[in-house]
Coordinates of C-alpha atoms in Angstrom, one line a residue:
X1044 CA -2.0 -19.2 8.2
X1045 CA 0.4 -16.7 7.0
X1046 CA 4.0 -16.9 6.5
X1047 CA 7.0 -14.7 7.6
X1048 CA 8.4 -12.6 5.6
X1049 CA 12.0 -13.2 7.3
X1050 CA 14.1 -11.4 4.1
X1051 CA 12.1 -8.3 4.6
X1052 CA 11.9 -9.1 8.4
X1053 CA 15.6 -9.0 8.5
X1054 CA 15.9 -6.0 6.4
X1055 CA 13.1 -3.8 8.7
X1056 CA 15.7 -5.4 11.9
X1057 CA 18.8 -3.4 9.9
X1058 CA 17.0 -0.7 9.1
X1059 CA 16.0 0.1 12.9
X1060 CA 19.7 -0.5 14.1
X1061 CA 20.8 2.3 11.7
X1062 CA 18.0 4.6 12.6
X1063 CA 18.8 4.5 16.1
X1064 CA 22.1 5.4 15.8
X1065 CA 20.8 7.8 13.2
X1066 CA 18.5 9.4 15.5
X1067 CA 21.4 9.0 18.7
X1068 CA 23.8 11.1 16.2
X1069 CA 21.4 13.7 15.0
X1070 CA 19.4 14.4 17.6
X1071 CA 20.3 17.7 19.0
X1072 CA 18.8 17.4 23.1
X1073 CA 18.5 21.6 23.3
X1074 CA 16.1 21.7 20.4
X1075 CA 14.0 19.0 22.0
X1076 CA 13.4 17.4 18.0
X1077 CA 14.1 13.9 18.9
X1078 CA 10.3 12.9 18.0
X1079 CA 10.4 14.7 15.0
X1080 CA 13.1 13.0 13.8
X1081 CA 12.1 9.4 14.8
X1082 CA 8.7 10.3 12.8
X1083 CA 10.3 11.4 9.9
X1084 CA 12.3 8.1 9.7
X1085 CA 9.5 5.8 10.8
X1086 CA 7.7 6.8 7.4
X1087 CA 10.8 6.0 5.6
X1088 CA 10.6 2.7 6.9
X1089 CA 7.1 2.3 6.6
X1090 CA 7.0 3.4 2.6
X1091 CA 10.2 1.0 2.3
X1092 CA 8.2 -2.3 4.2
X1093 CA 4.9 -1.3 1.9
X1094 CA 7.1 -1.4 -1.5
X1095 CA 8.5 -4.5 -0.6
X1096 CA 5.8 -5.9 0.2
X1097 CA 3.9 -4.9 -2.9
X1098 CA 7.2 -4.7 -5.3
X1099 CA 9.2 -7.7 -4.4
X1100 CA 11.6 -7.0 -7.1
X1101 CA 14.5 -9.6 -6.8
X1102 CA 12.7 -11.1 -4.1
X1103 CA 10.6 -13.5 -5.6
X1104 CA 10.4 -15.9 -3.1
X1105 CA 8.9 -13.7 -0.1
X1106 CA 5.7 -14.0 1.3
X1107 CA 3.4 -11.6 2.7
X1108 CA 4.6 -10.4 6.2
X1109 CA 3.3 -12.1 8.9
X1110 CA 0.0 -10.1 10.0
X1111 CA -0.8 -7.1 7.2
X1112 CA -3.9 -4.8 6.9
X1113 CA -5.4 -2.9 4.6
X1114 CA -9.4 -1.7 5.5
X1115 CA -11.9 -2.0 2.5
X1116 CA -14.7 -0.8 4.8
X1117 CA -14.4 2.9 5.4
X1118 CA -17.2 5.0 5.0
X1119 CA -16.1 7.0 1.7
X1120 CA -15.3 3.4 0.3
X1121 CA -11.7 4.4 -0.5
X1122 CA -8.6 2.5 1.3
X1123 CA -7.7 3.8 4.9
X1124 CA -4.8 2.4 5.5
X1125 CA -1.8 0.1 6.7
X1126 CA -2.0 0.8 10.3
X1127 CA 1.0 1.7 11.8
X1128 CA 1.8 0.5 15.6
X1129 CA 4.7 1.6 17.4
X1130 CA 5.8 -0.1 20.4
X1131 CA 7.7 2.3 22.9
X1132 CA 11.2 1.4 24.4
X1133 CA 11.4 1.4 28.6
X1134 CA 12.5 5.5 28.4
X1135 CA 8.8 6.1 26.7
X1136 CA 11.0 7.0 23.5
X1137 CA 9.6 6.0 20.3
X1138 CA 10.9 3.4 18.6
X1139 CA 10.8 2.8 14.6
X1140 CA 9.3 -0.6 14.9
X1141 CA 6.4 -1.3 12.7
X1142 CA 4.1 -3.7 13.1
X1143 CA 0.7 -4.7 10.4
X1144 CA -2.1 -5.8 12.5
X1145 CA -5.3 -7.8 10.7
X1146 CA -8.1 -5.7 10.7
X1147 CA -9.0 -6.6 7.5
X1148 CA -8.4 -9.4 4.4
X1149 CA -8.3 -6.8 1.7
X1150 CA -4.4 -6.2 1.6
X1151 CA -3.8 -9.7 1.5
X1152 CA -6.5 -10.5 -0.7
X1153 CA -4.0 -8.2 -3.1
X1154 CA -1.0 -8.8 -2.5
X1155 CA -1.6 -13.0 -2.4
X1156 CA -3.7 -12.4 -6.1
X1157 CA -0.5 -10.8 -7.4
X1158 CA 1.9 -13.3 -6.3
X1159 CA -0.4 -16.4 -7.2
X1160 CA -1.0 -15.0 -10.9
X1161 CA 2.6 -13.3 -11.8
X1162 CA 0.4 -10.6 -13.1
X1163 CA 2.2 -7.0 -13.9
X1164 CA -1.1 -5.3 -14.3
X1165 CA -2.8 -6.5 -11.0
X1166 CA 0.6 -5.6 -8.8
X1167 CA 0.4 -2.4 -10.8
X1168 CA -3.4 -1.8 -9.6
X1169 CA -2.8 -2.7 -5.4
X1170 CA 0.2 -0.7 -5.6
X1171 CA -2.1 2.6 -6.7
X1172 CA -4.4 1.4 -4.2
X1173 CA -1.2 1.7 -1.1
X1174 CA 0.0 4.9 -2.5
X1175 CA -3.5 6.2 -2.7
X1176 CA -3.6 5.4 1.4
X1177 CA -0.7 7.5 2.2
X1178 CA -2.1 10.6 3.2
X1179 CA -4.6 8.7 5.9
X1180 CA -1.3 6.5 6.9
X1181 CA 0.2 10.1 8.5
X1182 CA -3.3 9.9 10.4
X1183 CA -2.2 7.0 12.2
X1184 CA 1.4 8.4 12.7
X1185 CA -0.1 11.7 14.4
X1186 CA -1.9 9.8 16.7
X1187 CA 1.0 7.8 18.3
X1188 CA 4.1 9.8 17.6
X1189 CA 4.0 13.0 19.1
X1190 CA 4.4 15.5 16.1
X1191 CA 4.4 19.2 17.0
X1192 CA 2.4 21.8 15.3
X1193 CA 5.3 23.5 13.0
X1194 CA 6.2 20.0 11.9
X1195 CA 2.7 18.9 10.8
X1196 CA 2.4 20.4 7.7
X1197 CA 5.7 19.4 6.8
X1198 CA 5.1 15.8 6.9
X1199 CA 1.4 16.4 5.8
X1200 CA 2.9 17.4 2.5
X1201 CA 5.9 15.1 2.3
X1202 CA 2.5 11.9 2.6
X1203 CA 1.0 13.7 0.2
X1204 CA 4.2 14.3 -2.3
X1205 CA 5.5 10.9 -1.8
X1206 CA 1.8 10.0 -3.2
X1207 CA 1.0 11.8 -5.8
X1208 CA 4.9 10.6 -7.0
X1209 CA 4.0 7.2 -6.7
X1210 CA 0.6 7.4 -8.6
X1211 CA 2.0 8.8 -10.9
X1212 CA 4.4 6.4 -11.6
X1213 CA 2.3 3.8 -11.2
X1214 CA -0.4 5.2 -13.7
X1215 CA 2.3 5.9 -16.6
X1216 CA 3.1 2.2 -16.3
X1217 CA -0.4 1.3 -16.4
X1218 CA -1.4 3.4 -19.4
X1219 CA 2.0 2.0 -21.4
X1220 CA 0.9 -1.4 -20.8
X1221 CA -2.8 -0.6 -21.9
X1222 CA -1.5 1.3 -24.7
X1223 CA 0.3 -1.6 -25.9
X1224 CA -2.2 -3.6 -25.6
X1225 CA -0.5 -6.1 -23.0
X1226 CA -2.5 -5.0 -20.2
X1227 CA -5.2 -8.3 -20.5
X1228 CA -7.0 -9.7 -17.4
X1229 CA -8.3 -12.5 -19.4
X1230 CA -5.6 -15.4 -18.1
X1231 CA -6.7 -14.2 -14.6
X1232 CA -10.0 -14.2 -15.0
X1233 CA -10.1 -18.0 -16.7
X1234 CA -8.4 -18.9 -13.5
X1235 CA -11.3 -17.1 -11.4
X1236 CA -14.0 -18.3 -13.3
X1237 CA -12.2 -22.0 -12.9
X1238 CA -13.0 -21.7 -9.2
X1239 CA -16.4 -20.7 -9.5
X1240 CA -17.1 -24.2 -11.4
X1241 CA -15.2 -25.7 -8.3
X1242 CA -17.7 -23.9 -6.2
X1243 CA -15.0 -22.3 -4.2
X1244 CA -15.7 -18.5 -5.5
X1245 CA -19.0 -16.6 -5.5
X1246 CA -20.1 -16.1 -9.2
X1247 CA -21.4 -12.7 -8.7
X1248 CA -17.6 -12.2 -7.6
X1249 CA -16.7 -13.2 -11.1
X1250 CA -19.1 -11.0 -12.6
X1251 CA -17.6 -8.4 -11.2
X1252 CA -14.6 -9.3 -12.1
X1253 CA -15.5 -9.2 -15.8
X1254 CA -17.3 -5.8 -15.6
X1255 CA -14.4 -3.9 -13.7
X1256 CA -11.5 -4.9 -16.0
X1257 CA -12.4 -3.6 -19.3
X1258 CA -13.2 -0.2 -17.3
X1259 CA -9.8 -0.1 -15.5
X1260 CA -8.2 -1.1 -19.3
X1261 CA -10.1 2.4 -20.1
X1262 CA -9.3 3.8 -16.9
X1263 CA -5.6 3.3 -17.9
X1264 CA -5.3 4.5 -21.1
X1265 CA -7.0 8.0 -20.1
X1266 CA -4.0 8.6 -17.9
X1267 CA -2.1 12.0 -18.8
X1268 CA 1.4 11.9 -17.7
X1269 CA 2.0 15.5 -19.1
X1270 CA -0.3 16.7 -16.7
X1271 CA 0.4 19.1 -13.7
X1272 CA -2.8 18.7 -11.8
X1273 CA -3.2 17.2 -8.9
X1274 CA -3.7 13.0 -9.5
X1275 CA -7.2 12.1 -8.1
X1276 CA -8.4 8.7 -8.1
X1277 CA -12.1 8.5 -7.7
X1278 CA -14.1 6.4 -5.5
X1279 CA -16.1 4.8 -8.9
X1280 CA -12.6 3.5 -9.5
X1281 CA -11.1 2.2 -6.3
X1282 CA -14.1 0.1 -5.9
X1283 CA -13.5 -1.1 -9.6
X1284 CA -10.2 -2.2 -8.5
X1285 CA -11.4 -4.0 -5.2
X1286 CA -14.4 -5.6 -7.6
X1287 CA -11.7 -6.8 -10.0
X1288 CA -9.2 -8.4 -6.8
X1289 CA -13.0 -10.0 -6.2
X1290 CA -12.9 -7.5 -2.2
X1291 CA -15.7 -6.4 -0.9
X1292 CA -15.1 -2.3 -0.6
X1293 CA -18.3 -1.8 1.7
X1294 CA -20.1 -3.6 4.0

């Protein structure tokens, strides 16, 4: 059973008040860009609801919004996405209400490990994981908000820059922890192996565990936040991740 997450409920709620009077006072009828505009704020909202979901910052207390997604299974093995549904007003006009429908336990499986375990490191790894889904989350957009073809590539490359930001923020915390030493999955993975002796966990699923965190520890420290190339996070990788939040990343 999950639980509502009423404080970011509420704050999605405000959100969508403002952007329809955003939208009402910006929206110039002659140029036609209404759509435009209510895609370009929908992905604001949706990077806002996938942060705090993820980063709950002051909000210690919330809980994972009511249905979430996030797809393990895709063919190339790397995360697809947090769908994005939009429900449309009695006009037809889009509105910027999101909704997470459960296609999948993986998000959960993340976001519910980095609650239950307090763990900087493992929030640290699902949020690479969400920012690494961006650029198939405008995928999803395309497909039910009408987007015309001189403002594709515009929002094409604000997914992909709002991406390659967040990795890379994500990655110099990583490699500062690992640097330091402090980035240690052992409390986590005494608590793991404490369910496989209570038979409620899959001891290859711990296995797994063990083998994937010393490589991500490695995996951290080789980060280069100098670097102007492009971040790429290979597949090898993102099913180390899912191995070490014990998710199956293929069928």
């Amino acid at each position: 059973m999950h639980v509502k997450n009423v404080f970011l409920i509420e704050q999605i709620n405000d959100l969508k008040m403002w952007v329809n009077k955003y939208i009402d006072d910006c929206t110039d009828e002659d140029l036609n860009d209404r759509d435009f505009i209510a895609s370009v704020v929908d992905r604001a909202i949706f990077h806002f609801a996938i942060n705090s979901i993820c980063n709950l910052g002051d909000n210690k207390d919330a809980m994972p919004i009511e249905q979430c997604t996030f797809d393990v299974e895709t063919k190339n093995d790397l995360p697809s996405t947090v769908q994005l549904f939009y429900e449309e007003s009695k006009d037809n006009e889009p509105l910027a209400n999101i909704h997470f429908q459960a296609i999948g336990s993986g998000f959960l499986t993340f976001v519910n490990a980095c609650q239950e375990h307090d763990d900087n490191s493992l929030k640290l790894f699902a949020s690479l994981l969400i920012s690494l889904s961006y650029s198939s989350a405008y995928a999803d957009l395309s497909e039910t908000v009408y987007i015309n073809e001189n403002n594709e590539s515009y929002l094409k490359a604000q997914f992909e820059k709002l991406s390659q930001r967040d990795m890379k923020k994500y990655l110099g915390e990583m490699k500062r922890l690992a640097d330091g030493g402090e980035m240690n999955f052992d409390g986590y993975l005494d608590k793991m192996s404490h369910l496989v002796n209570e038979g409620t966990l899959d001891p290859d699923i711990l296995s797994k565990m063990r083998d994937a965190a010393p490589q991500l520890i490695s995996f951290a420290k080789s980060f280069d936040p100098t670097s102007k190339e492009e971040i790429k996070i290979l597949t090898d990788t993102s099913k180390l991740i899912y191995d070490l939040f014990g998710v199956k990343s293929e069928k």
